[in-house]
Amino acid sequence: MSTSAPAHRPSARGGVLASTLAWARTGASVSLVSAARAAGITKAGLMYHFPTKEALMTAVIDYLLDGYERDLAARLATTNPNVPTISERLAAYVDWACDGPFDYGDLVMFTDPRLREPLTERWNSRMGAWVDVPETLPADQRARLHGVRLLADGIWLNTAGNGIALSDEDTDAIRALAHHLIQENS
């Protein structure tokens, strides 16, 4: 039986992303140094995977959004998960936002003013696939569906930012209202 070491070391990339996001969840500022410390590696080791803070933060956003998308996909009530309708996508989004939990780490795209624009662009391009309301729908239906998205966005932001908490009863009532708006004349 051979006990030789593998030809290469496994990548620490996933661990770096997880630890950087965990660090951001504390509300602390993320830098290359703090991310390296959180991951238990040197700054040079971190920069092997992420040569700039923008590269690191973009990867953290993608890591976070990968988890969101898995959770959203699991919530789809559809016979064709490859092509969910806007109603199905928004229903999943509402339930996801109402169920949480979210914290400061979920707001990571806003943490560095210099990176806010590219990080929110990345965020919008990925989350837009879930919440984009087609312009081809009638204006009143578009308005209702945009309202549903903004209800869910508000709950998400309020929870992530540790805003004034809603009771479970109020959250359930908002969820029911959103689902009613989705189904109305769908």
Tab-separated table of C-alpha atoms in Angstrom:
chain	number	residue	atom	x	y	z
A	1	MET	CA	0.000	0.000	0.000
A	2	SER	CA	1.461	3.326	-1.057
A	3	THR	CA	1.511	6.181	1.438
A	4	SER	CA	2.862	8.779	-0.954
A	5	ALA	CA	1.360	12.248	-0.904
A	6	PRO	CA	-1.036	13.280	-3.641
A	7	ALA	CA	0.485	14.922	-6.699
A	8	HIS	CA	-1.081	18.225	-5.683
A	9	ARG	CA	-2.689	19.699	-2.614
A	10	PRO	CA	-6.446	20.143	-2.706
A	11	SER	CA	-7.548	23.718	-3.319
A	12	ALA	CA	-8.309	25.838	-0.281
A	13	ARG	CA	-10.545	28.092	-2.396
A	14	GLY	CA	-13.872	26.815	-1.025
A	15	GLY	CA	-12.641	27.072	2.543
A	16	VAL	CA	-11.426	30.616	1.963
A	17	LEU	CA	-14.823	31.628	0.583
A	18	ALA	CA	-16.711	29.996	3.457
A	19	SER	CA	-14.488	31.577	6.104
A	20	THR	CA	-14.591	35.008	4.428
A	21	LEU	CA	-18.381	34.886	4.321
A	22	ALA	CA	-18.469	33.751	7.967
A	23	TRP	CA	-16.227	36.727	8.825
A	24	ALA	CA	-18.573	39.090	6.932
A	25	ARG	CA	-21.534	37.627	8.845
A	26	THR	CA	-20.053	39.086	12.043
A	27	GLY	CA	-20.433	42.560	10.548
A	28	ALA	CA	-16.662	43.012	10.403
A	29	SER	CA	-14.882	44.640	7.487
A	30	VAL	CA	-13.449	42.268	4.886
A	31	SER	CA	-9.920	42.843	3.601
A	32	LEU	CA	-7.371	40.505	2.068
A	33	VAL	CA	-5.646	40.335	5.461
A	34	SER	CA	-8.848	39.635	7.444
A	35	ALA	CA	-9.956	37.026	4.891
A	36	ALA	CA	-6.567	35.297	5.089
A	37	ARG	CA	-6.692	35.293	8.899
A	38	ALA	CA	-10.250	33.949	8.886
A	39	ALA	CA	-9.142	31.143	6.552
A	40	GLY	CA	-6.017	30.396	8.577
A	41	ILE	CA	-3.662	31.094	5.687
A	42	THR	CA	-1.192	33.813	4.789
A	43	LYS	CA	-2.134	36.813	2.690
A	44	ALA	CA	0.156	35.418	-0.022
A	45	GLY	CA	-1.715	32.105	0.164
A	46	LEU	CA	-5.012	33.939	-0.218
A	47	MET	CA	-3.684	35.973	-3.124
A	48	TYR	CA	-2.710	32.775	-4.926
A	49	HIS	CA	-6.454	32.157	-5.354
A	50	PHE	CA	-7.675	35.778	-5.320
A	51	PRO	CA	-5.064	38.280	-6.545
A	52	THR	CA	-7.220	41.318	-5.694
A	53	LYS	CA	-9.931	42.215	-3.235
A	54	GLU	CA	-12.363	42.525	-6.137
A	55	ALA	CA	-11.565	38.962	-7.225
A	56	LEU	CA	-12.110	37.742	-3.656
A	57	MET	CA	-15.364	39.623	-3.140
A	58	THR	CA	-16.732	38.583	-6.541
A	59	ALA	CA	-16.017	34.962	-5.633
A	60	VAL	CA	-17.679	35.456	-2.223
A	61	ILE	CA	-20.774	36.893	-3.950
A	62	ASP	CA	-20.860	33.906	-6.306
A	63	TYR	CA	-20.415	31.505	-3.373
A	64	LEU	CA	-23.300	33.176	-1.522
A	65	LEU	CA	-25.510	33.244	-4.619
A	66	ASP	CA	-24.773	29.585	-5.406
A	67	GLY	CA	-26.319	28.743	-2.038
A	68	TYR	CA	-29.273	31.053	-2.663
A	69	GLU	CA	-29.912	29.476	-6.056
A	70	ARG	CA	-29.810	25.949	-4.623
A	71	ASP	CA	-32.341	26.961	-1.971
A	72	LEU	CA	-34.560	28.772	-4.474
A	73	ALA	CA	-34.466	25.838	-6.915
A	74	ALA	CA	-35.469	23.454	-4.126
A	75	ARG	CA	-38.536	25.639	-3.478
A	76	LEU	CA	-39.817	25.594	-7.047
A	77	ALA	CA	-43.214	23.980	-7.331
A	78	THR	CA	-43.105	23.187	-11.019
A	79	THR	CA	-43.456	20.290	-13.379
A	80	ASN	CA	-40.584	21.656	-15.466
A	81	PRO	CA	-37.737	22.906	-13.219
A	82	ASN	CA	-35.703	23.868	-16.294
A	83	VAL	CA	-38.256	26.507	-17.305
A	84	PRO	CA	-40.133	27.813	-14.251
A	85	THR	CA	-42.724	30.516	-14.848
A	86	ILE	CA	-42.352	33.996	-13.382
A	87	SER	CA	-45.132	33.115	-10.917
A	88	GLU	CA	-43.268	29.986	-9.787
A	89	ARG	CA	-39.973	31.855	-9.482
A	90	LEU	CA	-41.503	34.708	-7.490
A	91	ALA	CA	-43.411	32.306	-5.213
A	92	ALA	CA	-40.118	30.546	-4.448
A	93	TYR	CA	-38.432	33.928	-3.893
A	94	VAL	CA	-41.147	35.103	-1.494
A	95	ASP	CA	-40.961	31.885	0.537
A	96	TRP	CA	-37.163	32.045	0.599
A	97	ALA	CA	-37.178	35.673	1.779
A	98	CYS	CA	-39.821	34.998	4.438
A	99	ASP	CA	-38.053	31.917	5.787
A	100	GLY	CA	-34.578	33.459	6.144
A	101	PRO	CA	-32.355	33.423	8.110
A	102	PHE	CA	-30.234	36.271	6.821
A	103	ASP	CA	-27.565	38.454	8.413
A	104	TYR	CA	-24.861	41.000	7.615
A	105	GLY	CA	-23.012	38.495	5.442
A	106	ASP	CA	-25.936	38.548	3.032
A	107	LEU	CA	-25.213	42.247	2.458
A	108	VAL	CA	-21.578	41.617	1.526
A	109	MET	CA	-21.945	43.355	-1.851
A	110	PHE	CA	-22.452	46.680	-0.043
A	111	THR	CA	-19.449	46.477	2.305
A	112	ASP	CA	-16.815	48.238	0.193
A	113	PRO	CA	-17.851	51.498	-1.499
A	114	ARG	CA	-15.150	51.055	-4.167
A	115	LEU	CA	-16.519	47.630	-5.143
A	116	ARG	CA	-20.222	48.296	-4.652
A	117	GLU	CA	-20.956	48.858	-8.343
A	118	PRO	CA	-19.289	45.724	-9.792
A	119	LEU	CA	-20.548	43.565	-6.920
A	120	THR	CA	-24.145	44.765	-7.199
A	121	GLU	CA	-23.963	44.285	-10.980
A	122	ARG	CA	-22.926	40.679	-10.377
A	123	TRP	CA	-25.682	40.298	-7.778
A	124	ASN	CA	-28.314	41.765	-10.100
A	125	SER	CA	-27.284	39.615	-13.055
A	126	ARG	CA	-27.597	36.428	-11.009
A	127	MET	CA	-30.692	37.274	-8.937
A	128	GLY	CA	-32.388	38.867	-11.939
A	129	ALA	CA	-32.927	35.403	-13.378
A	130	TRP	CA	-35.228	34.725	-10.423
A	131	VAL	CA	-37.132	37.989	-10.182
A	132	ASP	CA	-37.116	39.542	-13.660
A	133	VAL	CA	-40.680	40.390	-14.689
A	134	PRO	CA	-41.160	40.163	-18.477
A	135	GLU	CA	-42.076	43.451	-20.143
A	136	THR	CA	-44.494	41.530	-22.365
A	137	LEU	CA	-46.956	41.051	-19.497
A	138	PRO	CA	-49.883	43.456	-19.102
A	139	ALA	CA	-49.000	46.574	-17.076
A	140	ASP	CA	-51.273	45.722	-14.132
A	141	GLN	CA	-49.798	42.219	-13.832
A	142	ARG	CA	-46.242	43.589	-14.066
A	143	ALA	CA	-47.038	46.092	-11.306
A	144	ARG	CA	-48.372	43.319	-9.036
A	145	LEU	CA	-45.362	41.091	-9.689
A	146	HIS	CA	-42.906	43.949	-9.126
A	147	GLY	CA	-44.773	44.689	-5.885
A	148	VAL	CA	-44.353	41.055	-4.835
A	149	ARG	CA	-40.621	41.201	-5.537
A	150	LEU	CA	-40.262	44.415	-3.567
A	151	LEU	CA	-42.168	42.891	-0.616
A	152	ALA	CA	-39.739	39.969	-0.624
A	153	ASP	CA	-36.721	42.267	-1.116
A	154	GLY	CA	-37.871	44.336	1.859
A	155	ILE	CA	-38.219	41.319	4.131
A	156	TRP	CA	-34.806	40.043	3.017
A	157	LEU	CA	-33.106	43.421	3.560
A	158	ASN	CA	-34.837	43.997	6.898
A	159	THR	CA	-33.769	40.578	8.170
A	160	ALA	CA	-30.206	40.773	6.800
A	161	GLY	CA	-29.720	44.271	8.195
A	162	ASN	CA	-31.124	43.338	11.606
A	163	GLY	CA	-34.006	45.777	11.174
A	164	ILE	CA	-37.222	45.888	13.178
A	165	ALA	CA	-38.272	42.254	13.374
A	166	LEU	CA	-41.650	41.093	12.143
A	167	SER	CA	-43.637	38.606	14.162
A	168	ASP	CA	-44.113	35.171	12.640
A	169	GLU	CA	-47.800	36.037	12.268
A	170	ASP	CA	-47.016	39.225	10.328
A	171	THR	CA	-44.463	37.441	8.142
A	172	ASP	CA	-47.027	34.738	7.346
A	173	ALA	CA	-49.630	37.397	6.495
A	174	ILE	CA	-47.204	39.170	4.144
A	175	ARG	CA	-46.332	35.835	2.542
A	176	ALA	CA	-50.040	35.082	2.003
A	177	LEU	CA	-50.601	38.551	0.517
A	178	ALA	CA	-47.659	38.101	-1.850
A	179	HIS	CA	-48.907	34.687	-2.983
A	180	HIS	CA	-52.383	36.172	-3.525
A	181	LEU	CA	-50.891	38.935	-5.679
A	182	ILE	CA	-48.923	36.372	-7.689
A	183	GLN	CA	-52.001	34.258	-8.393
A	184	GLU	CA	-54.375	37.151	-9.108
A	185	ASN	CA	-55.166	36.932	-12.828
A	186	SER	CA	-51.975	34.925	-13.495
